[in-house]
Amino acid sequence: MKKNTFHELKDQIEEWIHPDYIEPEDIPAIELYMDQVTTFMDKQLHGNKRYSDDKILTKTMINNYSKNDLLPPSDKKKYSKDHIILLIYIYYLKNFLSISDIHHLLSPLTETYFQAETDTTLSTIYANLFQLERDFGVRVRESIQEIYDFAEQQFGENDDYLKTFAMITMLSYDIYTKKQLVERLIDSLHPQSPTKAELKEAKEMAKQKDRKNKGQNR
């Protein structure tokens, strides 16, 4: 594989930041068996693979998602359109969130809208967010182009490695800060359980209050 110069990377980057998406209208409205689901996902998201032998979705993954309550169980071994929508979200989220965080994030969505018979369904939510993300993608691509320009201007007289390294560190910082924000937002939806120290402190305060009340009643 030919090693690109930093200047030649510009065209490559433009190609790389256009990942495969699953259009709302391409999601099957009929129920699918597991093999059909994995085949569909692989076909639709094939361009997102880093290596040709990477797996987009496997039977084991689907079973694990169900065991961890990320995905409702199938209906007689068949998966609905809502199942596929949840699997799409899991596919993207698992790249930077823990299983626990994904569970916390998707649980309200599943409980309220999975196979809902209302005007707001998982299908309408997916369609709306898909359009929003597509529009926002323009800004994302512009910000990546800006990072490329910063690296080129700052290290223009240096070798290509240093310019590429600079770009990687800036992108990594962007990812890190946004991941931190995402985790905090998830925590705000589901406040964390109190720590052992906090429980111990609350228990001690309750004992003190109880002793005080007993003393006043004597």
PDB file of C-alpha atoms in Angstrom:
ATOM      1  CA  MET A   1       0.000   0.000   0.000  1.00  0.00           C
ATOM      2  CA  LYS A   2       1.405   3.362  -1.078  1.00  0.00           C
ATOM      3  CA  LYS A   3       2.241   5.792   1.704  1.00  0.00           C
ATOM      4  CA  ASN A   4       0.560   9.129   1.076  1.00  0.00           C
ATOM      5  CA  THR A   5       2.205  12.477   1.706  1.00  0.00           C
ATOM      6  CA  PHE A   6       0.362  14.809   4.044  1.00  0.00           C
ATOM      7  CA  HIS A   7      -0.833  16.850   1.065  1.00  0.00           C
ATOM      8  CA  GLU A   8      -2.154  13.733  -0.670  1.00  0.00           C
ATOM      9  CA  LEU A   9      -4.007  12.759   2.498  1.00  0.00           C
ATOM     10  CA  LYS A  10      -6.365  15.672   1.948  1.00  0.00           C
ATOM     11  CA  ASP A  11      -8.315  13.836  -0.739  1.00  0.00           C
ATOM     12  CA  GLN A  12      -8.215  10.595   1.256  1.00  0.00           C
ATOM     13  CA  ILE A  13      -9.627  12.312   4.336  1.00  0.00           C
ATOM     14  CA  GLU A  14     -12.546  13.652   2.308  1.00  0.00           C
ATOM     15  CA  GLU A  15     -13.317  10.071   1.280  1.00  0.00           C
ATOM     16  CA  TRP A  16     -12.828   8.599   4.767  1.00  0.00           C
ATOM     17  CA  ILE A  17     -15.214  11.007   6.494  1.00  0.00           C
ATOM     18  CA  HIS A  18     -18.156   9.878   4.377  1.00  0.00           C
ATOM     19  CA  PRO A  19     -19.040   6.613   6.173  1.00  0.00           C
ATOM     20  CA  ASP A  20     -21.813   4.298   5.077  1.00  0.00           C
ATOM     21  CA  TYR A  21     -25.212   5.058   6.569  1.00  0.00           C
ATOM     22  CA  ILE A  22     -28.475   3.170   6.594  1.00  0.00           C
ATOM     23  CA  GLU A  23     -31.192   5.308   5.077  1.00  0.00           C
ATOM     24  CA  PRO A  24     -34.513   5.156   6.993  1.00  0.00           C
ATOM     25  CA  GLU A  25     -36.321   3.867   3.910  1.00  0.00           C
ATOM     26  CA  ASP A  26     -33.776   1.052   3.463  1.00  0.00           C
ATOM     27  CA  ILE A  27     -34.598  -0.610   6.785  1.00  0.00           C
ATOM     28  CA  PRO A  28     -36.847  -3.614   6.040  1.00  0.00           C
ATOM     29  CA  ALA A  29     -40.410  -3.249   7.256  1.00  0.00           C
ATOM     30  CA  ILE A  30     -40.794  -7.039   7.437  1.00  0.00           C
ATOM     31  CA  GLU A  31     -39.424  -9.256  10.200  1.00  0.00           C
ATOM     32  CA  LEU A  32     -36.087 -10.939   9.569  1.00  0.00           C
ATOM     33  CA  TYR A  33     -34.334 -13.999  10.911  1.00  0.00           C
ATOM     34  CA  MET A  34     -30.967 -13.489  12.582  1.00  0.00           C
ATOM     35  CA  ASP A  35     -28.951 -14.501   9.502  1.00  0.00           C
ATOM     36  CA  GLN A  36     -30.889 -11.992   7.443  1.00  0.00           C
ATOM     37  CA  VAL A  37     -30.254  -9.258  10.005  1.00  0.00           C
ATOM     38  CA  THR A  38     -26.470  -9.817  10.040  1.00  0.00           C
ATOM     39  CA  THR A  39     -26.394  -9.969   6.229  1.00  0.00           C
ATOM     40  CA  PHE A  40     -28.374  -6.733   5.963  1.00  0.00           C
ATOM     41  CA  MET A  41     -26.136  -4.882   8.419  1.00  0.00           C
ATOM     42  CA  ASP A  42     -22.952  -6.120   6.764  1.00  0.00           C
ATOM     43  CA  LYS A  43     -24.150  -5.085   3.318  1.00  0.00           C
ATOM     44  CA  GLN A  44     -25.301  -1.642   4.426  1.00  0.00           C
ATOM     45  CA  LEU A  45     -22.277  -0.769   6.587  1.00  0.00           C
ATOM     46  CA  HIS A  46     -19.553  -2.629   4.714  1.00  0.00           C
ATOM     47  CA  GLY A  47     -17.745   0.597   3.826  1.00  0.00           C
ATOM     48  CA  ASN A  48     -17.184   1.386   7.513  1.00  0.00           C
ATOM     49  CA  LYS A  49     -14.853  -1.563   8.016  1.00  0.00           C
ATOM     50  CA  ARG A  50     -11.242  -0.768   8.745  1.00  0.00           C
ATOM     51  CA  TYR A  51     -10.154  -4.225   7.651  1.00  0.00           C
ATOM     52  CA  SER A  52     -11.949  -6.495   5.204  1.00  0.00           C
ATOM     53  CA  ASP A  53     -12.393  -9.294   7.758  1.00  0.00           C
ATOM     54  CA  ASP A  54     -13.937  -7.013  10.424  1.00  0.00           C
ATOM     55  CA  LYS A  55     -17.420  -8.006  11.550  1.00  0.00           C
ATOM     56  CA  ILE A  56     -20.225  -5.450  11.537  1.00  0.00           C
ATOM     57  CA  LEU A  57     -22.634  -7.717  13.421  1.00  0.00           C
ATOM     58  CA  THR A  58     -22.616 -11.395  14.368  1.00  0.00           C
ATOM     59  CA  LYS A  59     -25.061 -13.836  15.962  1.00  0.00           C
ATOM     60  CA  THR A  60     -22.953 -13.813  19.125  1.00  0.00           C
ATOM     61  CA  MET A  61     -23.139 -10.032  19.316  1.00  0.00           C
ATOM     62  CA  ILE A  62     -26.931 -10.058  18.960  1.00  0.00           C
ATOM     63  CA  ASN A  63     -27.269 -12.716  21.660  1.00  0.00           C
ATOM     64  CA  ASN A  64     -24.988 -10.740  23.979  1.00  0.00           C
ATOM     65  CA  TYR A  65     -26.981  -7.567  23.418  1.00  0.00           C
ATOM     66  CA  SER A  66     -30.143  -9.412  24.395  1.00  0.00           C
ATOM     67  CA  LYS A  67     -28.480 -10.922  27.480  1.00  0.00           C
ATOM     68  CA  ASN A  68     -27.356  -7.450  28.566  1.00  0.00           C
ATOM     69  CA  ASP A  69     -30.853  -6.007  28.021  1.00  0.00           C
ATOM     70  CA  LEU A  70     -29.697  -3.735  25.212  1.00  0.00           C
ATOM     71  CA  LEU A  71     -32.034  -5.440  22.766  1.00  0.00           C
ATOM     72  CA  PRO A  72     -35.525  -6.833  23.416  1.00  0.00           C
ATOM     73  CA  PRO A  73     -35.848 -10.573  22.682  1.00  0.00           C
ATOM     74  CA  SER A  74     -36.859 -11.680  19.219  1.00  0.00           C
ATOM     75  CA  ASP A  75     -40.401 -12.779  18.437  1.00  0.00           C
ATOM     76  CA  LYS A  76     -40.203 -16.442  17.483  1.00  0.00           C
ATOM     77  CA  LYS A  77     -36.614 -15.913  16.274  1.00  0.00           C
ATOM     78  CA  LYS A  78     -37.669 -12.984  14.084  1.00  0.00           C
ATOM     79  CA  TYR A  79     -36.447  -9.402  14.418  1.00  0.00           C
ATOM     80  CA  SER A  80     -38.576  -6.383  13.616  1.00  0.00           C
ATOM     81  CA  LYS A  81     -37.715  -3.005  12.123  1.00  0.00           C
ATOM     82  CA  ASP A  82     -37.463  -1.639  15.668  1.00  0.00           C
ATOM     83  CA  HIS A  83     -34.888  -4.311  16.520  1.00  0.00           C
ATOM     84  CA  ILE A  84     -32.771  -3.258  13.549  1.00  0.00           C
ATOM     85  CA  ILE A  85     -32.959   0.422  14.494  1.00  0.00           C
ATOM     86  CA  LEU A  86     -31.699  -0.385  17.998  1.00  0.00           C
ATOM     87  CA  LEU A  87     -28.908  -2.514  16.524  1.00  0.00           C
ATOM     88  CA  ILE A  88     -27.846   0.416  14.346  1.00  0.00           C
ATOM     89  CA  TYR A  89     -27.576   2.677  17.387  1.00  0.00           C
ATOM     90  CA  ILE A  90     -25.694  -0.003  19.322  1.00  0.00           C
ATOM     91  CA  TYR A  91     -23.289  -0.441  16.397  1.00  0.00           C
ATOM     92  CA  TYR A  92     -22.253   3.205  16.533  1.00  0.00           C
ATOM     93  CA  LEU A  93     -22.384   3.711  20.300  1.00  0.00           C
ATOM     94  CA  LYS A  94     -20.271   0.662  21.191  1.00  0.00           C
ATOM     95  CA  ASN A  95     -17.268   2.305  19.553  1.00  0.00           C
ATOM     96  CA  PHE A  96     -16.899   4.788  22.397  1.00  0.00           C
ATOM     97  CA  LEU A  97     -19.363   3.878  25.169  1.00  0.00           C
ATOM     98  CA  SER A  98     -19.461   1.023  27.652  1.00  0.00           C
ATOM     99  CA  ILE A  99     -22.245  -1.557  27.586  1.00  0.00           C
ATOM    100  CA  SER A 100     -23.548  -0.056  30.818  1.00  0.00           C
ATOM    101  CA  ASP A 101     -23.727   3.438  29.337  1.00  0.00           C
ATOM    102  CA  ILE A 102     -25.456   2.164  26.202  1.00  0.00           C
ATOM    103  CA  HIS A 103     -27.987   0.354  28.383  1.00  0.00           C
ATOM    104  CA  HIS A 104     -28.684   3.495  30.396  1.00  0.00           C
ATOM    105  CA  LEU A 105     -29.041   5.563  27.243  1.00  0.00           C
ATOM    106  CA  LEU A 106     -31.261   3.205  25.252  1.00  0.00           C
ATOM    107  CA  SER A 107     -33.460   1.809  28.029  1.00  0.00           C
ATOM    108  CA  PRO A 108     -35.909   4.759  28.088  1.00  0.00           C
ATOM    109  CA  LEU A 109     -36.026   4.719  24.299  1.00  0.00           C
ATOM    110  CA  THR A 110     -36.848   1.019  24.245  1.00  0.00           C
ATOM    111  CA  GLU A 111     -39.341   1.144  27.110  1.00  0.00           C
ATOM    112  CA  THR A 112     -41.300   4.027  25.594  1.00  0.00           C
ATOM    113  CA  TYR A 113     -41.054   3.614  21.831  1.00  0.00           C
ATOM    114  CA  PHE A 114     -40.238  -0.012  20.997  1.00  0.00           C
ATOM    115  CA  GLN A 115     -43.169  -1.250  18.883  1.00  0.00           C
ATOM    116  CA  ALA A 116     -45.168   1.741  20.104  1.00  0.00           C
ATOM    117  CA  GLU A 117     -48.579   2.295  18.559  1.00  0.00           C
ATOM    118  CA  THR A 118     -48.402   6.089  18.695  1.00  0.00           C
ATOM    119  CA  ASP A 119     -47.432   8.919  16.354  1.00  0.00           C
ATOM    120  CA  THR A 120     -43.896   8.840  17.761  1.00  0.00           C
ATOM    121  CA  THR A 121     -42.206   5.526  17.027  1.00  0.00           C
ATOM    122  CA  LEU A 122     -38.639   4.323  16.729  1.00  0.00           C
ATOM    123  CA  SER A 123     -39.007   4.689  12.966  1.00  0.00           C
ATOM    124  CA  THR A 124     -39.991   8.360  13.160  1.00  0.00           C
ATOM    125  CA  ILE A 125     -37.282   9.066  15.738  1.00  0.00           C
ATOM    126  CA  TYR A 126     -34.664   7.389  13.532  1.00  0.00           C
ATOM    127  CA  ALA A 127     -35.819   9.297  10.444  1.00  0.00           C
ATOM    128  CA  ASN A 128     -35.716  12.640  12.249  1.00  0.00           C
ATOM    129  CA  LEU A 129     -32.315  12.040  13.829  1.00  0.00           C
ATOM    130  CA  PHE A 130     -30.931  10.711  10.551  1.00  0.00           C
ATOM    131  CA  GLN A 131     -31.758  13.984   8.811  1.00  0.00           C
ATOM    132  CA  LEU A 132     -30.385  15.981  11.724  1.00  0.00           C
ATOM    133  CA  GLU A 133     -27.125  14.020  11.690  1.00  0.00           C
ATOM    134  CA  ARG A 134     -26.817  14.337   7.921  1.00  0.00           C
ATOM    135  CA  ASP A 135     -27.173  18.119   8.149  1.00  0.00           C
ATOM    136  CA  PHE A 136     -24.752  18.287  11.070  1.00  0.00           C
ATOM    137  CA  GLY A 137     -22.273  16.122   9.163  1.00  0.00           C
ATOM    138  CA  VAL A 138     -21.470  19.125   6.964  1.00  0.00           C
ATOM    139  CA  ARG A 139     -20.190  20.996  10.027  1.00  0.00           C
ATOM    140  CA  VAL A 140     -18.219  17.971  11.183  1.00  0.00           C
ATOM    141  CA  ARG A 141     -16.465  17.697   7.834  1.00  0.00           C
ATOM    142  CA  GLU A 142     -15.706  21.417   7.887  1.00  0.00           C
ATOM    143  CA  SER A 143     -14.197  21.129  11.387  1.00  0.00           C
ATOM    144  CA  ILE A 144     -11.969  18.239  10.264  1.00  0.00           C
ATOM    145  CA  GLN A 145     -10.828  20.284   7.290  1.00  0.00           C
ATOM    146  CA  GLU A 146     -10.013  23.119   9.691  1.00  0.00           C
ATOM    147  CA  ILE A 147      -7.893  20.774  11.814  1.00  0.00           C
ATOM    148  CA  TYR A 148      -6.025  19.687   8.688  1.00  0.00           C
ATOM    149  CA  ASP A 149      -5.318  23.345   7.844  1.00  0.00           C
ATOM    150  CA  PHE A 150      -4.093  24.047  11.394  1.00  0.00           C
ATOM    151  CA  ALA A 151      -1.640  21.143  11.225  1.00  0.00           C
ATOM    152  CA  GLU A 152      -0.419  22.234   7.787  1.00  0.00           C
ATOM    153  CA  GLN A 153       0.097  25.848   8.869  1.00  0.00           C
ATOM    154  CA  GLN A 154       1.741  25.024  12.201  1.00  0.00           C
ATOM    155  CA  PHE A 155       4.144  22.374  10.929  1.00  0.00           C
ATOM    156  CA  GLY A 156       4.359  23.207   7.235  1.00  0.00           C
ATOM    157  CA  GLU A 157       8.148  23.187   7.236  1.00  0.00           C
ATOM    158  CA  ASN A 158       8.385  19.849   9.062  1.00  0.00           C
ATOM    159  CA  ASP A 159       8.066  16.301   7.844  1.00  0.00           C
ATOM    160  CA  ASP A 160       4.736  14.692   7.023  1.00  0.00           C
ATOM    161  CA  TYR A 161       4.832  12.543  10.147  1.00  0.00           C
ATOM    162  CA  LEU A 162       4.781  15.548  12.462  1.00  0.00           C
ATOM    163  CA  LYS A 163       1.900  17.165  10.588  1.00  0.00           C
ATOM    164  CA  THR A 164      -0.080  13.927  10.651  1.00  0.00           C
ATOM    165  CA  PHE A 165       0.742  13.438  14.334  1.00  0.00           C
ATOM    166  CA  ALA A 166      -0.480  16.955  15.079  1.00  0.00           C
ATOM    167  CA  MET A 167      -3.732  16.251  13.280  1.00  0.00           C
ATOM    168  CA  ILE A 168      -4.204  12.987  15.166  1.00  0.00           C
ATOM    169  CA  THR A 169      -3.637  14.647  18.557  1.00  0.00           C
ATOM    170  CA  MET A 170      -6.120  17.433  17.785  1.00  0.00           C
ATOM    171  CA  LEU A 171      -8.746  14.949  16.598  1.00  0.00           C
ATOM    172  CA  SER A 172      -8.091  12.808  19.675  1.00  0.00           C
ATOM    173  CA  TYR A 173      -8.587  15.776  21.989  1.00  0.00           C
ATOM    174  CA  ASP A 174     -11.868  16.543  20.243  1.00  0.00           C
ATOM    175  CA  ILE A 175     -13.010  12.932  20.658  1.00  0.00           C
ATOM    176  CA  TYR A 176     -11.912  12.822  24.306  1.00  0.00           C
ATOM    177  CA  THR A 177     -13.737  15.992  25.340  1.00  0.00           C
ATOM    178  CA  LYS A 178     -16.938  15.014  23.520  1.00  0.00           C
ATOM    179  CA  LYS A 179     -16.820  11.512  25.011  1.00  0.00           C
ATOM    180  CA  GLN A 180     -16.511  13.054  28.471  1.00  0.00           C
ATOM    181  CA  LEU A 181     -19.540  15.234  27.735  1.00  0.00           C
ATOM    182  CA  VAL A 182     -21.568  12.274  26.448  1.00  0.00           C
ATOM    183  CA  GLU A 183     -20.805  10.300  29.608  1.00  0.00           C
ATOM    184  CA  ARG A 184     -21.828  13.227  31.816  1.00  0.00           C
ATOM    185  CA  LEU A 185     -25.070  13.620  29.867  1.00  0.00           C
ATOM    186  CA  ILE A 186     -25.841   9.921  30.339  1.00  0.00           C
ATOM    187  CA  ASP A 187     -25.123  10.287  34.056  1.00  0.00           C
ATOM    188  CA  SER A 188     -27.569  13.197  34.190  1.00  0.00           C
ATOM    189  CA  LEU A 189     -30.268  10.918  32.760  1.00  0.00           C
ATOM    190  CA  HIS A 190     -29.477   8.165  35.254  1.00  0.00           C
ATOM    191  CA  PRO A 191     -27.884   9.505  38.452  1.00  0.00           C
ATOM    192  CA  GLN A 192     -25.223   7.142  39.690  1.00  0.00           C
ATOM    193  CA  SER A 193     -25.897   4.952  42.706  1.00  0.00           C
ATOM    194  CA  PRO A 194     -24.344   6.275  45.915  1.00  0.00           C
ATOM    195  CA  THR A 195     -20.882   4.973  46.747  1.00  0.00           C
ATOM    196  CA  LYS A 196     -20.205   2.789  49.788  1.00  0.00           C
ATOM    197  CA  ALA A 197     -18.661   5.796  51.548  1.00  0.00           C
ATOM    198  CA  GLU A 198     -21.762   7.893  50.866  1.00  0.00           C
ATOM    199  CA  LEU A 199     -24.047   5.105  52.101  1.00  0.00           C
ATOM    200  CA  LYS A 200     -21.934   4.727  55.246  1.00  0.00           C
ATOM    201  CA  GLU A 201     -22.064   8.465  55.877  1.00  0.00           C
ATOM    202  CA  ALA A 202     -25.843   8.574  55.372  1.00  0.00           C
ATOM    203  CA  LYS A 203     -26.270   5.611  57.733  1.00  0.00           C
ATOM    204  CA  GLU A 204     -24.158   7.275  60.402  1.00  0.00           C
ATOM    205  CA  MET A 205     -26.106  10.527  60.080  1.00  0.00           C
ATOM    206  CA  ALA A 206     -29.359   8.588  60.441  1.00  0.00           C
ATOM    207  CA  LYS A 207     -28.047   6.947  63.628  1.00  0.00           C
ATOM    208  CA  GLN A 208     -27.049  10.327  65.068  1.00  0.00           C
ATOM    209  CA  LYS A 209     -30.457  11.762  64.254  1.00  0.00           C
ATOM    210  CA  ASP A 210     -32.127   8.762  65.864  1.00  0.00           C
ATOM    211  CA  ARG A 211     -30.017   9.129  69.044  1.00  0.00           C
ATOM    212  CA  LYS A 212     -30.857  12.829  69.179  1.00  0.00           C
ATOM    213  CA  ASN A 213     -34.568  12.177  68.847  1.00  0.00           C
ATOM    214  CA  LYS A 214     -34.447   9.560  71.602  1.00  0.00           C
ATOM    215  CA  GLY A 215     -32.622  11.998  73.907  1.00  0.00           C
ATOM    216  CA  GLN A 216     -35.251  14.676  73.347  1.00  0.00           C
ATOM    217  CA  ASN A 217     -38.085  12.255  74.118  1.00  0.00           C
ATOM    218  CA  ARG A 218     -36.725  11.314  77.515  1.00  0.00           C
TER     219      ARG A 218
END
